[in-house]
PDB file of C-alpha atoms in Angstrom:
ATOM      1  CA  UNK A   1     106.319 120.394  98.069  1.00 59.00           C
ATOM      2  CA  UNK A   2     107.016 123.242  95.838  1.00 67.00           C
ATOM      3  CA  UNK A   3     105.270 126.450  95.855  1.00 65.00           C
ATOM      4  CA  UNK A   4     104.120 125.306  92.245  1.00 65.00           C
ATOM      5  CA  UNK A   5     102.936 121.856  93.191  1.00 69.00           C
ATOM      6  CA  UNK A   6     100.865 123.713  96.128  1.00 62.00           C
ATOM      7  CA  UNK A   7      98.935 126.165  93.389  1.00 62.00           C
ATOM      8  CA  UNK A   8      98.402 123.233  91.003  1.00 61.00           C
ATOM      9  CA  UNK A   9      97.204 121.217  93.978  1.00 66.00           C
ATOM     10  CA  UNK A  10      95.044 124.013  95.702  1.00 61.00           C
ATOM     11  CA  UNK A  11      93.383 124.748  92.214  1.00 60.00           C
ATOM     12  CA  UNK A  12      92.791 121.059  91.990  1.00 66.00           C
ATOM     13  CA  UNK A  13      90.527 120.757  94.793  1.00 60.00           C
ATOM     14  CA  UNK A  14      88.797 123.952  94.187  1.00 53.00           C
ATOM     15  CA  UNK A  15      87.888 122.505  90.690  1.00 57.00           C
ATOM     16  CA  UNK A  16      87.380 118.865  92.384  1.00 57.00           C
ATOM     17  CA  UNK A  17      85.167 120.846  94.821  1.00 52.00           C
ATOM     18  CA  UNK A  18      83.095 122.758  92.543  1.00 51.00           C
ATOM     19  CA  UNK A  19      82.436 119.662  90.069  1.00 51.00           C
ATOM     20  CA  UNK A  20      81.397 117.810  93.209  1.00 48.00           C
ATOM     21  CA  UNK A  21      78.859 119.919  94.321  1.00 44.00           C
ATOM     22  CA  UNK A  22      77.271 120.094  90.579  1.00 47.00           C
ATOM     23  CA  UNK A  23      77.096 116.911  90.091  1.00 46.00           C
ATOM     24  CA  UNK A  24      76.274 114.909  93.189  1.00 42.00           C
ATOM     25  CA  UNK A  25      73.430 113.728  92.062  1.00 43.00           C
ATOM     26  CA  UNK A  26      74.910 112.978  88.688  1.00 46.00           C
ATOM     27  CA  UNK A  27      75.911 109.655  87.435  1.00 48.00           C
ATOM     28  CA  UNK A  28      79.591 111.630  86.210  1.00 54.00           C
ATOM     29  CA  UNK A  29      80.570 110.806  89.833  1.00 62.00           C
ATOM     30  CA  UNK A  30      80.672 107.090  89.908  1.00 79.00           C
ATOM     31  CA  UNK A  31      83.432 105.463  91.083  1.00 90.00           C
ATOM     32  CA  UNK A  32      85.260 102.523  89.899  1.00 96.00           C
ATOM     33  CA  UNK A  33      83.242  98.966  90.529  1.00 96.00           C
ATOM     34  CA  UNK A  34      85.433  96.427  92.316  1.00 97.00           C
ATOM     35  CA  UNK A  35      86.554  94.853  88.590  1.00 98.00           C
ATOM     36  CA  UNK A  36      87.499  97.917  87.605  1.00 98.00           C
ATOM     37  CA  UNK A  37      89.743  98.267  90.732  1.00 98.00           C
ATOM     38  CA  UNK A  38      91.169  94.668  90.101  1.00 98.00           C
ATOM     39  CA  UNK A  39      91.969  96.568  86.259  1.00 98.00           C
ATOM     40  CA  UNK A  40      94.329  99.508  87.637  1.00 98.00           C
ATOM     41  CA  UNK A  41      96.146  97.139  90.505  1.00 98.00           C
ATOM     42  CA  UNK A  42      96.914  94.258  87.824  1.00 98.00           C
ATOM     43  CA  UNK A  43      98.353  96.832  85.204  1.00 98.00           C
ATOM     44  CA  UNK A  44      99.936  99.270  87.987  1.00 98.00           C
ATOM     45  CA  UNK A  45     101.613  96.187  89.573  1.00 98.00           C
ATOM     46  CA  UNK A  46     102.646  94.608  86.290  1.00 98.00           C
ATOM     47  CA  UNK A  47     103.948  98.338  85.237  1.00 98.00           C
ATOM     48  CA  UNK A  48     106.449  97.855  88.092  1.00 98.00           C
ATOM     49  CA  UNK A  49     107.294  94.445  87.490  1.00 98.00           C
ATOM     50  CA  UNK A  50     106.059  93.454  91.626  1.00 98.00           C
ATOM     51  CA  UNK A  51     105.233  89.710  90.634  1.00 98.00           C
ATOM     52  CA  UNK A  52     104.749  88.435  93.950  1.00 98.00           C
ATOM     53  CA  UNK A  53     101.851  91.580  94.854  1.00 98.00           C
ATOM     54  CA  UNK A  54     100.694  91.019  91.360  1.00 98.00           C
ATOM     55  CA  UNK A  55      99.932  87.381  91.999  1.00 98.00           C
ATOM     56  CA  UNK A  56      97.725  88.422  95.021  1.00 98.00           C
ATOM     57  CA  UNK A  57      95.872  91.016  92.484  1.00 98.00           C
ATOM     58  CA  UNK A  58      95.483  88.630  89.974  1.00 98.00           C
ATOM     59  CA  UNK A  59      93.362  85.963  92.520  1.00 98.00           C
ATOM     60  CA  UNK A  60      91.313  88.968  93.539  1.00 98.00           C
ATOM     61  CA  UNK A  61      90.521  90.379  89.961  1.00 98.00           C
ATOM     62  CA  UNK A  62      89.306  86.597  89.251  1.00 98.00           C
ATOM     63  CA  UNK A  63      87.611  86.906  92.264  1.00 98.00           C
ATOM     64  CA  UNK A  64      85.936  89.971  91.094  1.00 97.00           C
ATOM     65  CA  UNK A  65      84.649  88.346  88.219  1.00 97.00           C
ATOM     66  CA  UNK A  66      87.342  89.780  85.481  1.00 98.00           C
ATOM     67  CA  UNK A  67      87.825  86.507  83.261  1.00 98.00           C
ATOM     68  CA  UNK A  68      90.555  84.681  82.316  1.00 98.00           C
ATOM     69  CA  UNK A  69      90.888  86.552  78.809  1.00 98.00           C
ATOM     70  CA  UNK A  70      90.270  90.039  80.010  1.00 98.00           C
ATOM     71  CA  UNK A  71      93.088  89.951  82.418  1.00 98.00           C
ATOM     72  CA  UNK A  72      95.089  88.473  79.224  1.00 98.00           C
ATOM     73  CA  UNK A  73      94.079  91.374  77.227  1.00 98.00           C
ATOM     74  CA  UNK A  74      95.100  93.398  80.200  1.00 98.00           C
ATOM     75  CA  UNK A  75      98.472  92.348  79.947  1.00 98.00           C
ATOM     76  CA  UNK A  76      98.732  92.097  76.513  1.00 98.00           C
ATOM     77  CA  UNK A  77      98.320  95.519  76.184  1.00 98.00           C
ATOM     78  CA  UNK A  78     100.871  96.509  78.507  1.00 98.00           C
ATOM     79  CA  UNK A  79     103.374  95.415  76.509  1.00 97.00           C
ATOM     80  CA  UNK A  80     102.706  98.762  74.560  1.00 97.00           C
ATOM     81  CA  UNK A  81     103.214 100.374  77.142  1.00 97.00           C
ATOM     82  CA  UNK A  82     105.884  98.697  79.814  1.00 97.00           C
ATOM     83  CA  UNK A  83     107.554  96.840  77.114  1.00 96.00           C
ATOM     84  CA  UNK A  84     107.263  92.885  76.448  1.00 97.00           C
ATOM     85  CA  UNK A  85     109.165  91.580  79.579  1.00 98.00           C
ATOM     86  CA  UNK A  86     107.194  93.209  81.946  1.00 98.00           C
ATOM     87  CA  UNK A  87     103.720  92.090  80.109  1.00 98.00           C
ATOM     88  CA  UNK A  88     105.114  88.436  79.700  1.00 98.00           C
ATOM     89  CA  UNK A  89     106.216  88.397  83.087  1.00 98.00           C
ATOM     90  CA  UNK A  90     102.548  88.910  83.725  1.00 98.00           C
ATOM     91  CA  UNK A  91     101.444  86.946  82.008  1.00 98.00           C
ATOM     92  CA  UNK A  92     103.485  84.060  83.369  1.00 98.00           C
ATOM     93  CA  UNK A  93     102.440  84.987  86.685  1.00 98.00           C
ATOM     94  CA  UNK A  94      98.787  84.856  85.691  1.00 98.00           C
ATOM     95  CA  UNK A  95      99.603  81.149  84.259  1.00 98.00           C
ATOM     96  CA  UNK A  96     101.046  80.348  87.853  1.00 98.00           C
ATOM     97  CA  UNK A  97      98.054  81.837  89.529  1.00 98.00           C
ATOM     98  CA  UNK A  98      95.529  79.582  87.177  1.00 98.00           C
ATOM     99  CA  UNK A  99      97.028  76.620  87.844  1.00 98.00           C
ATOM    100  CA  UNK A 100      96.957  77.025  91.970  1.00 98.00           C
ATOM    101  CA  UNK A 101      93.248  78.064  90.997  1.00 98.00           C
ATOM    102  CA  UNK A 102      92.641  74.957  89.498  1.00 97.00           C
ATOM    103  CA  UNK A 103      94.383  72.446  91.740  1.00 97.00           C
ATOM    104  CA  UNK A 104      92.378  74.649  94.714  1.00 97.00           C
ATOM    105  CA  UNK A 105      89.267  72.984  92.543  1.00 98.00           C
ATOM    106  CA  UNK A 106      88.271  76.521  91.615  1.00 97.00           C
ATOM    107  CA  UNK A 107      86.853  77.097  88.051  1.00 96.00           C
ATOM    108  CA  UNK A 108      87.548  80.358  86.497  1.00 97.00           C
ATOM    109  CA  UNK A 109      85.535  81.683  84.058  1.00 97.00           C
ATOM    110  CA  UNK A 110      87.650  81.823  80.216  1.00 98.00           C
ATOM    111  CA  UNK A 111      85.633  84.697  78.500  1.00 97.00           C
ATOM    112  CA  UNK A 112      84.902  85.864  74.944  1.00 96.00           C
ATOM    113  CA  UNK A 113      87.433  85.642  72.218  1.00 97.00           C
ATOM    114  CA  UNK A 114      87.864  88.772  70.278  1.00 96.00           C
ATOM    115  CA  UNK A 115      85.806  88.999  67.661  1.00 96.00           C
ATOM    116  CA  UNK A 116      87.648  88.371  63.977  1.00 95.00           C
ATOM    117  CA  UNK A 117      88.643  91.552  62.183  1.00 90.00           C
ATOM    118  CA  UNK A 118      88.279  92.259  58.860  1.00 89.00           C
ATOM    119  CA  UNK A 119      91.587  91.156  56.581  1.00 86.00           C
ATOM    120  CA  UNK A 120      90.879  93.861  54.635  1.00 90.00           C
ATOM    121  CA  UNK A 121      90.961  96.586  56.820  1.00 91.00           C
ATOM    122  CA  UNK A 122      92.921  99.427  56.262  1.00 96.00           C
ATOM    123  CA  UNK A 123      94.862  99.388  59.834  1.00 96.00           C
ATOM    124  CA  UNK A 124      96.651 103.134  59.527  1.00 97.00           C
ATOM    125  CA  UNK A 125      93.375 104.674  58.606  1.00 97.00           C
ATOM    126  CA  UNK A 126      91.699 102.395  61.399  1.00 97.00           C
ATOM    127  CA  UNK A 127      94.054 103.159  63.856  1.00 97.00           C
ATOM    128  CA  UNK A 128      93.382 106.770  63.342  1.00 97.00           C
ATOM    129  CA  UNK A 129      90.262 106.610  63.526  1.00 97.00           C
ATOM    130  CA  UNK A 130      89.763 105.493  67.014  1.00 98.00           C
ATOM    131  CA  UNK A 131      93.240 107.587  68.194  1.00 97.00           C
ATOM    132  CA  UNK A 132      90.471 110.803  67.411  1.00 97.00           C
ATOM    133  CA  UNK A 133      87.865 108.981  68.827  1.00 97.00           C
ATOM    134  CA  UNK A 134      89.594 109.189  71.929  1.00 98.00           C
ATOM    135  CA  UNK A 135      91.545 112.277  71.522  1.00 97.00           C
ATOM    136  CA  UNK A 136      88.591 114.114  70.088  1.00 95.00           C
ATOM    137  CA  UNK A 137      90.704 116.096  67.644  1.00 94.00           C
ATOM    138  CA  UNK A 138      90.667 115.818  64.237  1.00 95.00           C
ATOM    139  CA  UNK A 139      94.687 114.941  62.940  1.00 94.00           C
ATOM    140  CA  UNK A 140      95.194 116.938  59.565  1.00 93.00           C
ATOM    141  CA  UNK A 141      98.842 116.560  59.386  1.00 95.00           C
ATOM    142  CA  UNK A 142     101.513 114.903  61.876  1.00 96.00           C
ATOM    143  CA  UNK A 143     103.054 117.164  64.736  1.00 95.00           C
ATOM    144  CA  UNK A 144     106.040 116.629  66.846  1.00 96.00           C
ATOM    145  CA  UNK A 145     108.154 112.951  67.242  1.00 96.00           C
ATOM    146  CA  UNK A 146     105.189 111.047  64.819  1.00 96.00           C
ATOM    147  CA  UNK A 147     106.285 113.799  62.415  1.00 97.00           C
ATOM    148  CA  UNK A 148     110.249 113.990  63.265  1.00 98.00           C
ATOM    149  CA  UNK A 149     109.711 109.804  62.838  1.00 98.00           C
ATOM    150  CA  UNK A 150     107.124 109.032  60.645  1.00 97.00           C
ATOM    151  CA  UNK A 151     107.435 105.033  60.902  1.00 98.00           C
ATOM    152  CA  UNK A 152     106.524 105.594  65.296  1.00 98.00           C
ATOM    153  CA  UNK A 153     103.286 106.943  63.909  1.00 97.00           C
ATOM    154  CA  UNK A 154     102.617 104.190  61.425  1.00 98.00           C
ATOM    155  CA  UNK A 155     103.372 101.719  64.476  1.00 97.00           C
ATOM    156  CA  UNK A 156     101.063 103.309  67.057  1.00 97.00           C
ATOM    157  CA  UNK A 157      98.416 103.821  64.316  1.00 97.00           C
ATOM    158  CA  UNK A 158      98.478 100.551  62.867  1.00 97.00           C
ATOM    159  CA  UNK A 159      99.569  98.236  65.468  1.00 96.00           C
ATOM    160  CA  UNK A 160      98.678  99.778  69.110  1.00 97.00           C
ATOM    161  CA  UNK A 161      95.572 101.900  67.983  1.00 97.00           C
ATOM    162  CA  UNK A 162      94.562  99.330  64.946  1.00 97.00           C
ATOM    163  CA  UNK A 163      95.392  95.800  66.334  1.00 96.00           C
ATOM    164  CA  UNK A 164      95.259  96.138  70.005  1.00 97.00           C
ATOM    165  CA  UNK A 165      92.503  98.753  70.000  1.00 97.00           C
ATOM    166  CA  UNK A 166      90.173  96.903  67.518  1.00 97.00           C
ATOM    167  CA  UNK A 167      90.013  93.747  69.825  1.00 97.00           C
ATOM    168  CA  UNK A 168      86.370  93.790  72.011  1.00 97.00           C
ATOM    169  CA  UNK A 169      87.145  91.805  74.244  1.00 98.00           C
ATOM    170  CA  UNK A 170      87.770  95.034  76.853  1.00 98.00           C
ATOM    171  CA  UNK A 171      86.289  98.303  75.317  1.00 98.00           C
ATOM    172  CA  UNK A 172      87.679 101.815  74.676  1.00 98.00           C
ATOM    173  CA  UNK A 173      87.451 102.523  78.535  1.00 98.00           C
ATOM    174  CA  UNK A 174      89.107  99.768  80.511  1.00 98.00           C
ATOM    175  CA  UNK A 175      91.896  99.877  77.941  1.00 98.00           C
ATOM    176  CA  UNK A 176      92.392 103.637  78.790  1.00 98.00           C
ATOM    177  CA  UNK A 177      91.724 102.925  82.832  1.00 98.00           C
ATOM    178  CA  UNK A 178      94.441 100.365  81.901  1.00 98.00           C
ATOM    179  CA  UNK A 179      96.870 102.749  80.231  1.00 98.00           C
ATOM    180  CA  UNK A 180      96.132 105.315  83.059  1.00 98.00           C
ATOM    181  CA  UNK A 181      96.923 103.002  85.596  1.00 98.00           C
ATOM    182  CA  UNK A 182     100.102 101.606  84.378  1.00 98.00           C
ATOM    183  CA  UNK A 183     101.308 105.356  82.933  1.00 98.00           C
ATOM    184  CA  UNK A 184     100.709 106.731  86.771  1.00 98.00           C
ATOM    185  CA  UNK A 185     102.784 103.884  87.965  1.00 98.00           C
ATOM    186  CA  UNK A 186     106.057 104.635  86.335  1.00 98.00           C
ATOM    187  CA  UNK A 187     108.578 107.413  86.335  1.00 96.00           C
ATOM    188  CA  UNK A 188     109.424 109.908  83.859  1.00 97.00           C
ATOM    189  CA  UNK A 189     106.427 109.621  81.796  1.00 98.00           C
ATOM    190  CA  UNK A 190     103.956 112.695  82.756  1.00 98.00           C
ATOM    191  CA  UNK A 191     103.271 113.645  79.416  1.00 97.00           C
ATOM    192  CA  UNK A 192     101.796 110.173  78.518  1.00 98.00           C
ATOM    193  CA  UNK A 193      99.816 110.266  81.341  1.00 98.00           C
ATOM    194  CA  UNK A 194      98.493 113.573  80.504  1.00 98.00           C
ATOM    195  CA  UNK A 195      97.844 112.973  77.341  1.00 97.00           C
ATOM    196  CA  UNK A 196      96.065 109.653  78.636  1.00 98.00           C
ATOM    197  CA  UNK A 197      94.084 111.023  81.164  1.00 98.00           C
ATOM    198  CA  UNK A 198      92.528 113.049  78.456  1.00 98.00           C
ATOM    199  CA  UNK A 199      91.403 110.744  76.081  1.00 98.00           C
ATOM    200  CA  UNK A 200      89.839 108.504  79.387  1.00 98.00           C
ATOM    201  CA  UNK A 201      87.864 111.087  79.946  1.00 98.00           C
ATOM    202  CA  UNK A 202      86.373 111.078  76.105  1.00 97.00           C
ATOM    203  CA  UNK A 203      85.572 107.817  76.911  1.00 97.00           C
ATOM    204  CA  UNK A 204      83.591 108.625  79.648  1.00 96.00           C
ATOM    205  CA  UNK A 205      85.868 107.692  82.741  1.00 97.00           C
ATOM    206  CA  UNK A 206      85.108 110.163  85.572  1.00 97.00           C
ATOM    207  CA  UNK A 207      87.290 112.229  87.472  1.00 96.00           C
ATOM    208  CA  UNK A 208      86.041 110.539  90.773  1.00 97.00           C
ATOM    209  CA  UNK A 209      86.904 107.113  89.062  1.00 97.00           C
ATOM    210  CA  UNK A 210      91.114 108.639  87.784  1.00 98.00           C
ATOM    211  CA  UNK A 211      90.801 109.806  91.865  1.00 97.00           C
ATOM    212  CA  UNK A 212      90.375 106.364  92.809  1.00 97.00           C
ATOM    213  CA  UNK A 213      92.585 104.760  90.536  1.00 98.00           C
ATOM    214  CA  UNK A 214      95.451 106.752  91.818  1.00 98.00           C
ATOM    215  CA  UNK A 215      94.350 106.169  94.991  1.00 98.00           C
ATOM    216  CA  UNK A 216      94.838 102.551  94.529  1.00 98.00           C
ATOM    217  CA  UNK A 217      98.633 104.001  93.213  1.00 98.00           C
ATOM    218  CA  UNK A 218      99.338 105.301  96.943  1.00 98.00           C
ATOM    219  CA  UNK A 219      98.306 102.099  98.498  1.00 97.00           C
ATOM    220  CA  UNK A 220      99.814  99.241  96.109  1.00 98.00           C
ATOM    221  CA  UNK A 221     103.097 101.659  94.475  1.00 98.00           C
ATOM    222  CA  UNK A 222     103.908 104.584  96.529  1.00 97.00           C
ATOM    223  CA  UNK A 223     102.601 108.043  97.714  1.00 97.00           C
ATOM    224  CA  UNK A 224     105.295 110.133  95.639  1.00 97.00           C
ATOM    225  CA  UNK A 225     103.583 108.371  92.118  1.00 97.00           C
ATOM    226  CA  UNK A 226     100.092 109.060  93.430  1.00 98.00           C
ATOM    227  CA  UNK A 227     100.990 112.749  94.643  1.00 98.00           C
ATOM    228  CA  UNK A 228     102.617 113.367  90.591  1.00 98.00           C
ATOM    229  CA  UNK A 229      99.527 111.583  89.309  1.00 98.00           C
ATOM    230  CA  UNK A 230      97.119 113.786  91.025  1.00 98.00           C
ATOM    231  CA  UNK A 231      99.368 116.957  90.086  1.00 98.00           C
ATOM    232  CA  UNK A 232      98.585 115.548  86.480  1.00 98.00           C
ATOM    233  CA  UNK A 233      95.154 115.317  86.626  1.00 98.00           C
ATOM    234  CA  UNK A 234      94.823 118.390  87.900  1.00 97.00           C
ATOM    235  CA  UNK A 235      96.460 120.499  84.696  1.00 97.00           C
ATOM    236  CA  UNK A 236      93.907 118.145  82.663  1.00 97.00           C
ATOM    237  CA  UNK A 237      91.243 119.494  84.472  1.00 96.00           C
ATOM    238  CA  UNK A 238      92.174 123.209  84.286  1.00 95.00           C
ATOM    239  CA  UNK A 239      92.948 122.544  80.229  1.00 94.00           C
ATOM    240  CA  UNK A 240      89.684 121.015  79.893  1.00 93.00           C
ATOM    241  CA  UNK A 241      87.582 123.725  82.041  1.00 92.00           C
ATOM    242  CA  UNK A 242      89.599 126.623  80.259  1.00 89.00           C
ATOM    243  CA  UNK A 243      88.417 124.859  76.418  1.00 79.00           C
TER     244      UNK A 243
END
């Protein structure tokens, strides 16, 4: 480990430390429930493209009591994220896994649709709406590659923050734990992650909870992905304490 990586990490756990103490009594702390564990090994797995582990996920997040179409929308989403032949091979291996299920005699439970959206709905402005919900900064004008390529911010307003976003059947946070779990999975994107991260933590997900999610990285994907997505969280952190 670099002498770099060893001042990020020691300033990590002083922060870590020092947020612990404040708030042990304090409901920030809580950790992720055993669905939301099921959420961050499905997408990390299907991230990766590990079918066979993913299948193994997949009966325990049933298990768990994630249904049928919130694993869907799990995977649906990743396509955003992993690309379509990872999420379609995940969702292929979630058909597979349904129909052992149900020879096995067990009945899984289907879920709610997603509510119908409104036809009419402006989708860019919608879109950006909820992309400063999350980031919690107003957009005035566009900066950087949405700038450099106007039509990649049209698409991630309209289609990934508009269309995928606007569906209820998971909410603002498991799609983010989602994101987080499948970004901290893969190589080469850090400042996704970071960016990520961030806007979980608008939504309310705790840094105990991103501490357990990459946790669950180290066990089911490899220590080196866990070790850069701790080094991650830990520049969030400082950012967000130096605001």
């Amino acid at each position: 480990m670099t002498n770099k990586r060893k001042f990020l990490m020691i300033l990590f756990f002083v922060f870590m430390l020092i947020g612990n103490t404040m708030n042990a009594q304090n409901s920030i702390n809580k950790s992720l429930c055993i669905q939301e564990q099921s959420i961050v090994t499905i997408a990390a797995l299907t991230a990766i493209g590990d079918i066979d582990n993913l299948k193994i996920e997949l009966n325990k997040g049933l298990d768990a009591g994630l249904t049928i179409n919130e694993i869907k929308e799990i995977l649906v989403q990743l396509y955003a994220y992993c690309g379509f032949p990872r999420s379609l091979n995940g969702i292929n291996a979630l058909m597979a896994v349904l129909e052992e299920r149900k020879i096995k005699g067990i009945q899984d439970k289907k879920g709610q649709e997603a509510s119908i959206i409104d036809s009419k709905l402006d989708k860019y402005q919608s879109g950006k709406q909820n992309l400063q919900q999350l980031t919690g900064i107003e957009e005035k004008e566009l900066k950087g590659a949405n700038a450099f390529t106007p039509i990649i911010d049209t698409f991630l307003k309209e289609h990934l923050f508009a269309d995928i976003f606007n569906r209820d059947v998971l909410n603002f946070e498991q799609r983010e734990l989602t994101t987080i779990a499948a970004l901290a999975s893969m190589s080469g994107v850090t400042p996704q992650l970071q960016a990520h991260i961030g806007m979980g933590m608008n939504t309310g997900i705790t840094e105990t909870q991103i501490l357990k999610a990459f946790d669950l990285i180290e066990k089911n994907i490899g220590k080196q992905q866990a070790i850069i997505a701790r080094e991650v969280l830990a520049k969030v952190i400082i950012a967000r304490q130096n605001k």
